[in-house]
Backbone as ProteinMPNN parsed JSONL, in Angstrom:
{"seq_chain_A": "MKWMIDASFAVHPDFKSHTGGTLSFGGGAAQVMSKKQKRNSRSSTEAELIAVDNVVMMILWMKLFMEWQGYPIEKNILYQDNKSAILLEENGRKSMGKRSRAINIRYFFITDQVEKGNVKIKYCPTDDMIADFMTKLLQGEKFCKFRDLILGPQE", "coords_chain_A": {"N_chain_A": [[0.845, -1.124, -0.034], [0.582, 2.193, -0.807], [0.672, 5.241, 0.557], [0.15, 8.669, 0.112], [0.702, 11.624, 1.608], [-0.097, 14.983, 2.151], [0.302, 18.535, 2.972], [-1.088, 21.754, 2.782], [0.109, 24.805, 3.769], [-1.502, 27.09, 5.805], [-3.717, 27.942, 4.061], [-6.349, 28.651, 4.125], [-8.93, 31.185, 4.784], [-8.942, 31.645, 7.548], [-6.449, 31.054, 8.185], [-5.845, 28.368, 8.601], [-4.514, 25.137, 7.813], [-4.461, 22.698, 5.117], [-5.273, 19.314, 4.575], [-4.359, 16.591, 2.513], [-4.691, 13.437, 0.86], [-3.788, 10.277, -0.601], [-4.436, 6.835, -1.351], [-2.863, 4.115, -2.849], [-2.789, 1.077, -4.599], [-1.166, 0.456, -6.596], [-2.081, 0.987, -9.296], [-3.873, 3.755, -10.071], [-6.057, 5.481, -7.63], [-7.192, 4.174, -4.744], [-8.364, 5.202, -2.558], [-9.151, 8.534, -1.593], [-8.596, 11.619, 0.079], [-9.521, 14.863, 1.317], [-9.291, 17.547, 3.406], [-9.973, 20.309, 5.567], [-7.708, 21.319, 8.108], [-8.208, 21.164, 11.654], [-6.989, 22.812, 13.492], [-4.828, 25.615, 13.907], [-1.538, 25.826, 12.556], [1.967, 26.51, 13.107], [3.932, 26.328, 11.286], [5.047, 24.917, 8.137], [6.028, 22.414, 8.438], [4.819, 21.561, 10.853], [2.166, 21.563, 9.979], [2.314, 19.45, 8.181], [2.784, 17.369, 10.042], [0.348, 17.424, 11.396], [-1.326, 16.717, 9.319], [-0.504, 14.022, 8.809], [-1.263, 12.948, 11.293], [-4.003, 13.245, 11.006], [-4.611, 11.265, 9.202], [-3.447, 8.843, 10.001], [-4.829, 6.867, 11.468], [-6.508, 5.828, 9.593], [-4.697, 4.746, 7.895], [-3.552, 2.622, 9.467], [-5.932, 1.195, 9.991], [-6.71, 0.377, 7.404], [-4.601, -1.305, 6.723], [-4.967, -3.422, 8.614], [-7.554, -4.189, 7.834], [-7.137, -5.178, 5.214], [-5.401, -7.302, 5.759], [-7.153, -8.901, 7.341], [-8.839, -9.69, 5.393], [-7.361, -11.501, 4.103], [-5.223, -10.723, 2.652], [-2.002, -10.347, 2.954], [-0.132, -7.556, 4.033], [2.879, -6.459, 3.146], [4.363, -4.2, 2.678], [3.674, -1.129, 3.832], [3.601, 1.861, 3.0], [4.301, 5.307, 3.677], [4.334, 8.218, 1.97], [5.94, 11.374, 1.971], [6.624, 14.881, 1.319], [8.169, 16.636, 2.823], [11.061, 17.01, 4.347], [11.799, 17.672, 7.007], [9.551, 17.092, 8.556], [9.507, 14.361, 8.1], [11.789, 13.553, 9.502], [10.987, 14.195, 12.169], [8.804, 12.493, 12.463], [9.959, 9.981, 12.22], [11.989, 9.977, 14.178], [10.985, 11.15, 16.478], [11.085, 12.895, 19.506], [13.834, 13.086, 19.479], [14.617, 14.497, 17.246], [13.782, 16.987, 17.599], [13.977, 20.515, 17.573], [14.571, 24.038, 18.538], [12.35, 25.417, 17.469], [10.442, 23.413, 17.212], [9.738, 22.366, 19.589], [7.36, 22.849, 20.921], [5.378, 21.387, 19.702], [2.565, 19.426, 19.759], [2.406, 16.432, 21.62], [0.748, 14.363, 20.712], [1.144, 14.206, 18.015], [3.189, 12.559, 17.628], [2.439, 9.964, 17.646], [2.646, 8.575, 15.317], [5.418, 8.029, 15.282], [5.677, 5.921, 17.034], [4.329, 3.989, 15.608], [5.993, 3.673, 13.428], [8.265, 2.632, 14.69], [7.226, 0.144, 15.57], [6.909, -1.11, 13.18], [4.605, -0.943, 11.648], [4.218, 0.936, 9.707], [6.09, 2.554, 7.079], [8.07, 5.328, 6.391], [8.726, 7.3, 3.677], [10.603, 9.557, 1.51], [9.183, 11.705, -0.887], [9.569, 13.475, -3.831], [8.335, 16.816, -4.306], [7.302, 17.407, -6.894], [6.303, 14.89, -7.574], [4.352, 14.297, -5.811], [1.352, 13.056, -5.371], [-0.693, 13.69, -3.68], [-0.772, 16.484, -3.681], [-2.749, 17.142, -5.427], [-5.007, 17.048, -3.955], [-4.752, 19.152, -2.192], [-4.132, 21.666, -3.257], [-4.676, 24.076, -5.891], [-4.123, 22.964, -9.146], [-2.564, 23.27, -12.346], [-2.463, 22.823, -15.876], [0.11, 20.761, -17.189], [0.896, 19.464, -14.773], [-1.56, 19.094, -13.457], [-2.872, 17.398, -15.26], [-1.186, 15.2, -15.254], [-1.311, 14.275, -12.513], [-4.084, 13.816, -12.313], [-4.491, 11.725, -14.115], [-2.887, 9.717, -12.84], [-4.369, 9.391, -10.446], [-6.883, 8.566, -11.428], [-6.218, 6.235, -12.725], [-5.212, 3.843, -15.236], [-6.558, 4.563, -18.402], [-8.77, 3.439, -20.88]], "CA_chain_A": [[-0.014, 0.003, -0.002], [1.278, 3.396, -0.885], [-0.071, 6.426, 0.971], [0.788, 9.985, -0.153], [-0.007, 12.623, 2.442], [0.528, 16.269, 1.972], [-0.455, 19.631, 3.625], [-0.87, 23.105, 2.301], [0.181, 25.575, 4.984], [-2.219, 28.39, 5.991], [-4.31, 28.359, 2.809], [-7.752, 29.018, 4.324], [-9.047, 32.575, 5.305], [-8.591, 31.736, 8.985], [-5.014, 30.577, 8.235], [-5.686, 26.928, 8.934], [-3.931, 24.466, 6.688], [-5.346, 21.726, 4.404], [-4.705, 17.97, 4.434], [-4.764, 15.835, 1.321], [-4.024, 12.139, 0.888], [-4.268, 9.225, -1.499], [-3.973, 5.489, -1.166], [-2.794, 3.423, -4.098], [-2.277, -0.363, -4.602], [-0.277, 0.259, -7.746], [-2.653, 1.742, -10.401], [-5.058, 4.522, -9.672], [-6.182, 5.734, -6.208], [-8.273, 3.334, -4.12], [-9.02, 6.093, -1.552], [-8.552, 9.83, -1.536], [-9.213, 12.51, 1.128], [-9.12, 16.237, 1.326], [-10.031, 18.234, 4.423], [-9.369, 21.396, 6.32], [-7.26, 21.008, 9.437], [-9.052, 21.731, 12.703], [-6.271, 23.718, 14.295], [-3.788, 26.338, 13.244], [-0.157, 25.409, 12.747], [2.904, 27.618, 13.037], [4.921, 26.1, 10.203], [4.638, 23.916, 7.174], [6.397, 21.084, 9.103], [3.759, 21.206, 11.851], [1.026, 21.249, 9.183], [2.508, 18.069, 7.703], [2.565, 16.422, 11.13], [-1.098, 17.377, 11.637], [-1.919, 15.942, 8.171], [-0.307, 12.588, 9.092], [-2.121, 12.581, 12.404], [-5.385, 13.177, 10.509], [-4.759, 10.082, 8.319], [-2.769, 7.689, 10.505], [-5.731, 5.842, 11.878], [-7.038, 5.232, 8.331], [-3.554, 3.936, 7.388], [-3.519, 1.48, 10.259], [-7.18, 0.46, 9.864], [-6.66, -0.215, 6.08], [-3.663, -2.375, 6.774], [-5.606, -4.504, 9.325], [-8.667, -4.689, 7.046], [-6.618, -5.965, 4.141], [-4.91, -8.575, 6.368], [-8.265, -9.684, 7.809], [-9.45, -10.208, 4.182], [-6.536, -12.562, 3.57], [-4.148, -10.13, 1.82], [-0.962, -9.817, 3.843], [0.534, -6.308, 3.595], [4.315, -6.478, 3.493], [4.877, -2.8, 2.673], [2.708, -0.025, 4.102], [4.538, 3.058, 2.861], [3.746, 6.686, 3.757], [5.265, 9.143, 1.296], [5.807, 12.822, 2.285], [7.578, 15.716, 0.671], [8.759, 17.552, 3.799], [12.071, 16.224, 5.091], [11.79, 17.947, 8.464], [8.44, 16.285, 9.106], [9.903, 12.913, 8.097], [12.702, 13.336, 10.647], [10.257, 14.19, 13.412], [7.967, 11.317, 12.481], [10.786, 8.793, 12.417], [12.844, 10.021, 15.366], [10.227, 11.717, 17.564], [11.704, 13.992, 20.252], [15.249, 13.203, 19.255], [14.821, 15.384, 16.124], [13.18, 18.341, 17.942], [14.819, 21.736, 17.72], [13.944, 25.082, 19.284], [11.084, 25.754, 16.875], [9.494, 22.263, 17.192], [9.501, 21.798, 20.979], [5.954, 23.075, 21.355], [4.453, 20.589, 18.899], [1.801, 18.544, 20.602], [2.885, 15.049, 21.694], [-0.172, 13.456, 19.975], [1.529, 14.034, 16.641], [4.243, 11.566, 17.583], [1.848, 8.618, 17.566], [3.225, 7.944, 14.093], [6.728, 7.574, 15.603], [5.472, 4.613, 17.692], [3.948, 3.042, 14.627], [7.21, 3.421, 12.67], [9.094, 1.743, 15.514], [6.574, -1.114, 15.609], [7.013, -1.658, 11.824], [3.344, -0.928, 10.933], [4.332, 1.86, 8.581], [7.438, 3.016, 6.804], [8.008, 6.703, 5.837], [9.748, 7.614, 2.612], [10.543, 10.811, 0.942], [8.714, 11.834, -2.264], [9.761, 14.878, -4.279], [7.055, 17.609, -4.433], [6.787, 17.182, -8.287], [5.716, 13.553, -7.753], [3.444, 14.119, -4.705], [-0.016, 13.085, -5.943], [-1.634, 14.333, -2.726], [-0.926, 17.899, -4.007], [-4.019, 17.304, -6.192], [-6.027, 17.233, -2.932], [-4.51, 20.315, -1.291], [-3.961, 22.975, -3.9], [-5.083, 24.197, -7.265], [-3.027, 22.673, -10.115], [-2.901, 23.641, -13.719], [-1.646, 22.386, -16.996], [0.745, 19.436, -17.2], [0.867, 18.741, -13.413], [-2.907, 18.673, -13.22], [-3.174, 16.221, -16.121], [-0.364, 14.027, -14.782], [-1.864, 13.707, -11.264], [-5.456, 13.32, -12.614], [-4.267, 10.38, -14.744], [-2.448, 8.789, -11.859], [-5.458, 9.094, -9.573], [-7.951, 7.827, -12.065], [-5.736, 4.975, -13.245], [-5.142, 3.65, -16.658], [-7.821, 4.798, -19.152], [-8.809, 2.699, -22.156]], "C_chain_A": [[0.895, 1.225, -0.011], [0.331, 4.575, -0.545], [0.764, 7.678, 0.682], [-0.016, 11.011, 0.637], [0.699, 13.92, 2.326], [-0.351, 17.33, 2.7], [-0.098, 20.915, 2.919], [-0.983, 24.004, 3.51], [-0.583, 26.858, 4.891], [-2.902, 28.826, 4.776], [-5.774, 28.804, 2.969], [-7.831, 30.506, 4.93], [-8.718, 32.695, 6.768], [-7.209, 31.159, 9.262], [-4.833, 29.181, 8.683], [-5.173, 26.285, 7.653], [-4.881, 23.402, 6.158], [-4.601, 20.429, 4.242], [-5.261, 17.336, 3.18], [-4.049, 14.479, 1.37], [-4.578, 11.237, -0.168], [-3.651, 7.877, -1.075], [-4.0, 4.799, -2.471], [-2.264, 1.983, -3.856], [-1.443, -0.611, -5.796], [-0.847, 1.116, -8.902], [-3.896, 2.439, -9.922], [-5.093, 4.72, -8.106], [-7.448, 4.96, -5.68], [-9.033, 4.256, -3.132], [-8.326, 7.433, -1.63], [-9.272, 10.613, -0.384], [-8.663, 13.932, 1.026], [-9.993, 16.918, 2.358], [-9.224, 19.327, 5.099], [-8.922, 20.933, 7.682], [-7.988, 21.748, 10.497], [-8.321, 22.745, 13.578], [-5.224, 24.398, 13.487], [-2.384, 25.769, 13.516], [0.743, 26.584, 12.541], [3.935, 27.464, 11.951], [4.42, 24.995, 9.245], [4.961, 22.517, 7.715], [5.337, 20.659, 10.032], [2.491, 20.884, 11.066], [1.115, 19.859, 8.633], [2.327, 17.037, 8.758], [1.087, 16.276, 11.44], [-1.767, 16.569, 10.549], [-1.749, 14.443, 8.382], [-1.157, 12.152, 10.189], [-3.558, 12.377, 12.015], [-5.687, 11.854, 9.764], [-4.222, 8.831, 8.948], [-3.654, 6.575, 10.951], [-6.324, 5.114, 10.728], [-5.918, 4.349, 7.753], [-3.511, 2.581, 8.143], [-4.729, 0.574, 10.093], [-7.146, -0.294, 8.474], [-5.745, -1.404, 6.065], [-4.313, -3.622, 7.513], [-6.757, -5.088, 8.495], [-8.169, -5.6, 5.928], [-6.034, -7.317, 4.641], [-6.095, -9.465, 6.817], [-8.991, -10.307, 6.519], [-8.559, -11.283, 3.457], [-5.42, -12.075, 2.662], [-3.086, -9.582, 2.708], [-0.313, -8.564, 3.261], [1.989, -6.31, 4.107], [4.881, -5.013, 3.573], [3.698, -1.843, 2.788], [3.494, 1.243, 4.178], [3.753, 4.377, 2.885], [4.754, 7.565, 3.082], [4.903, 10.575, 1.704], [6.959, 13.622, 1.528], [8.253, 16.711, 1.577], [9.713, 16.798, 4.658], [12.091, 16.464, 6.58], [10.701, 17.191, 9.136], [8.774, 14.852, 9.152], [10.863, 12.647, 9.249], [11.97, 13.303, 11.959], [9.383, 13.013, 13.532], [8.754, 10.051, 12.749], [11.505, 8.777, 13.747], [12.142, 10.579, 16.592], [11.001, 12.922, 18.202], [13.192, 14.168, 20.007], [15.553, 14.234, 18.143], [14.287, 16.802, 16.446], [14.232, 19.43, 18.117], [14.05, 22.792, 18.514], [12.518, 25.416, 18.758], [10.023, 24.622, 16.97], [9.162, 21.743, 18.638], [8.065, 21.9, 21.402], [4.971, 22.182, 20.618], [3.887, 19.547, 19.837], [2.238, 17.089, 20.485], [2.002, 14.048, 20.855], [0.322, 13.232, 18.565], [2.75, 13.082, 16.527], [3.734, 10.122, 17.739], [2.453, 7.851, 16.379], [4.652, 7.389, 14.367], [6.652, 6.189, 16.197], [5.152, 3.566, 16.635], [5.113, 2.637, 13.702], [8.128, 2.402, 13.388], [8.52, 0.303, 15.591], [6.59, -1.825, 14.202], [5.646, -1.685, 11.109], [3.316, -0.02, 9.77], [5.779, 2.316, 8.365], [7.278, 4.404, 6.098], [9.137, 6.87, 4.782], [9.495, 9.006, 2.051], [10.049, 10.742, -0.537], [8.835, 13.225, -2.727], [8.396, 15.552, -4.556], [6.478, 17.423, -5.814], [6.114, 15.835, -8.467], [4.652, 13.279, -6.619], [2.005, 14.248, -5.124], [-0.951, 13.696, -4.941], [-1.714, 15.848, -2.914], [-2.268, 18.154, -4.704], [-5.153, 17.55, -5.212], [-5.886, 18.497, -2.054], [-4.446, 21.629, -1.951], [-4.44, 22.92, -5.373], [-3.873, 23.846, -8.179], [-3.547, 22.962, -11.466], [-1.978, 22.943, -14.678], [-1.157, 20.962, -16.81], [0.663, 18.712, -15.874], [-0.533, 18.273, -13.084], [-3.254, 17.389, -14.006], [-2.413, 14.971, -15.649], [-0.976, 13.388, -13.514], [-3.269, 13.194, -11.465], [-5.391, 11.92, -13.198], [-3.764, 9.366, -13.755], [-3.468, 8.388, -10.896], [-6.527, 8.248, -10.216], [-7.5, 6.426, -12.55], [-5.662, 4.905, -14.711], [-6.485, 3.755, -17.322], [-7.765, 4.047, -20.478], [-9.165, 3.62, -23.288]], "O_chain_A": [[1.884, 1.265, 0.721], [-0.642, 4.851, -1.246], [1.956, 7.717, 0.984], [-1.201, 11.242, 0.398], [1.927, 13.99, 2.389], [-1.523, 17.102, 3.0], [1.043, 21.131, 2.512], [-1.998, 24.003, 4.206], [-0.341, 27.654, 3.983], [-2.743, 29.987, 4.398], [-6.367, 29.291, 2.007], [-6.854, 30.97, 5.518], [-8.254, 33.748, 7.205], [-6.856, 30.829, 10.394], [-3.74, 28.82, 9.12], [-5.367, 26.809, 6.556], [-5.978, 23.224, 6.687], [-3.443, 20.416, 3.825], [-6.429, 17.498, 2.825], [-2.927, 14.389, 1.866], [-5.72, 11.405, -0.595], [-2.546, 7.797, -0.538], [-5.009, 4.847, -3.175], [-1.403, 1.753, -3.007], [-1.027, -1.744, -6.036], [-0.098, 1.93, -9.443], [-4.841, 1.817, -9.437], [-4.252, 4.179, -7.388], [-8.569, 5.13, -6.159], [-10.231, 4.074, -2.918], [-7.101, 7.509, -1.721], [-10.384, 10.283, 0.027], [-7.499, 14.153, 0.693], [-11.22, 16.908, 2.267], [-7.998, 19.28, 5.189], [-9.663, 20.224, 8.363], [-8.373, 22.895, 10.27], [-8.965, 23.471, 14.335], [-4.758, 23.853, 12.486], [-2.112, 25.285, 14.614], [0.366, 27.555, 11.886], [4.733, 28.371, 11.714], [3.484, 24.258, 9.551], [4.228, 21.562, 7.461], [4.958, 19.487, 10.026], [1.774, 19.97, 11.474], [0.117, 19.139, 8.607], [1.803, 15.955, 8.494], [0.605, 15.176, 11.712], [-2.69, 15.805, 10.831], [-2.684, 13.67, 8.175], [-1.758, 11.081, 10.1], [-4.262, 11.519, 12.549], [-6.828, 11.396, 9.703], [-4.539, 7.76, 8.431], [-3.27, 5.412, 10.828], [-6.624, 3.925, 10.827], [-6.204, 3.299, 7.177], [-3.441, 1.524, 7.515], [-4.599, -0.649, 10.057], [-7.515, -1.467, 8.407], [-6.07, -2.423, 5.456], [-4.184, -4.747, 7.028], [-6.935, -6.304, 8.442], [-8.721, -6.68, 5.718], [-6.184, -8.342, 3.977], [-6.018, -10.685, 6.674], [-9.662, -11.334, 6.624], [-8.915, -11.853, 2.426], [-4.753, -12.863, 1.992], [-3.217, -8.458, 3.193], [0.021, -8.547, 2.077], [2.266, -6.184, 5.3], [5.728, -4.683, 4.403], [2.837, -1.786, 1.909], [3.983, 1.654, 5.23], [2.722, 4.54, 2.231], [5.895, 7.671, 3.531], [3.729, 10.94, 1.773], [8.024, 13.106, 1.19], [8.901, 17.616, 1.051], [9.323, 16.057, 5.56], [12.373, 15.544, 7.347], [10.919, 16.674, 10.232], [8.404, 14.152, 10.095], [10.758, 11.614, 9.909], [12.282, 12.467, 12.806], [9.206, 12.526, 14.648], [8.27, 9.147, 13.431], [11.634, 7.73, 14.383], [12.695, 10.476, 17.687], [11.483, 13.814, 17.505], [13.759, 15.227, 20.276], [16.654, 14.786, 18.114], [14.358, 17.695, 15.602], [15.261, 19.221, 18.761], [13.006, 22.495, 19.095], [11.607, 25.665, 19.548], [8.831, 24.886, 16.818], [8.394, 20.797, 18.814], [7.603, 21.078, 22.192], [3.78, 22.242, 20.923], [4.602, 18.886, 20.59], [2.418, 16.575, 19.38], [2.497, 13.029, 20.371], [-0.005, 12.217, 17.95], [3.259, 12.851, 15.43], [4.516, 9.192, 17.937], [2.723, 6.652, 16.453], [5.049, 6.396, 13.757], [7.496, 5.348, 15.887], [5.608, 2.425, 16.712], [5.23, 1.494, 13.26], [8.668, 1.473, 12.787], [9.291, -0.653, 15.671], [6.303, -3.019, 14.111], [5.509, -2.357, 10.086], [2.462, -0.172, 8.896], [6.567, 2.445, 9.301], [6.379, 4.559, 5.272], [10.313, 6.601, 5.031], [8.391, 9.55, 2.098], [10.438, 9.861, -1.304], [8.27, 14.123, -2.103], [7.444, 14.901, -4.988], [5.261, 17.288, -5.935], [5.4, 15.653, -9.453], [4.137, 12.167, -6.506], [1.469, 15.35, -5.231], [-1.987, 14.211, -5.363], [-2.628, 16.469, -2.372], [-2.846, 19.234, -4.587], [-6.151, 18.179, -5.564], [-6.784, 18.847, -1.288], [-4.678, 22.65, -1.303], [-4.576, 21.854, -5.973], [-2.77, 24.362, -8.0], [-4.747, 22.921, -11.739], [-0.869, 22.533, -14.334], [-1.885, 20.083, -16.349], [0.399, 17.51, -15.826], [-0.712, 17.2, -12.507], [-3.841, 16.447, -13.474], [-2.937, 13.857, -15.651], [-1.142, 12.171, -13.428], [-3.635, 12.202, -10.835], [-6.157, 11.038, -12.809], [-4.189, 8.213, -13.824], [-3.525, 7.223, -10.505], [-7.025, 7.304, -9.603], [-8.334, 5.544, -12.754], [-6.033, 5.864, -15.388], [-7.452, 3.128, -16.887], [-6.718, 4.058, -21.126], [-9.247, 3.183, -24.436]]}, "name": "protein", "num_of_chains": 1, "seq": "MKWMIDASFAVHPDFKSHTGGTLSFGGGAAQVMSKKQKRNSRSSTEAELIAVDNVVMMILWMKLFMEWQGYPIEKNILYQDNKSAILLEENGRKSMGKRSRAINIRYFFITDQVEKGNVKIKYCPTDDMIADFMTKLLQGEKFCKFRDLILGPQE"}
């Protein structure tokens, strides 16, 4: 399973950020989500952590659901395009600096899941982040590329 989770920082009139995500099993998107975050964040890194926290239960539930259906999931990969957020998610408090000390501990639930092996986090360049389709307006070639990836192969 490949999850792509992204956040657009402070894009709403009340300066709240927006979460977007996609789940793919290889071709097309099996599940997509797009929603406004419920709290304000102070940085794009914090917005990315909130985005992962918004989706992490869905990630874990989908893994269990597929296994209960008889499909063992060997790779449950979460792709993100923010390297600072990846460091915080993988290392937890060990990667915290002066600006990140106030981040709520609930956003490190993902760190525990990484340590337990339930999910693996990988970097995805912004130009390949399909979840951008769910968080911001896209135009031209990028819109067409992501639309085709989400909808899957067309005959």
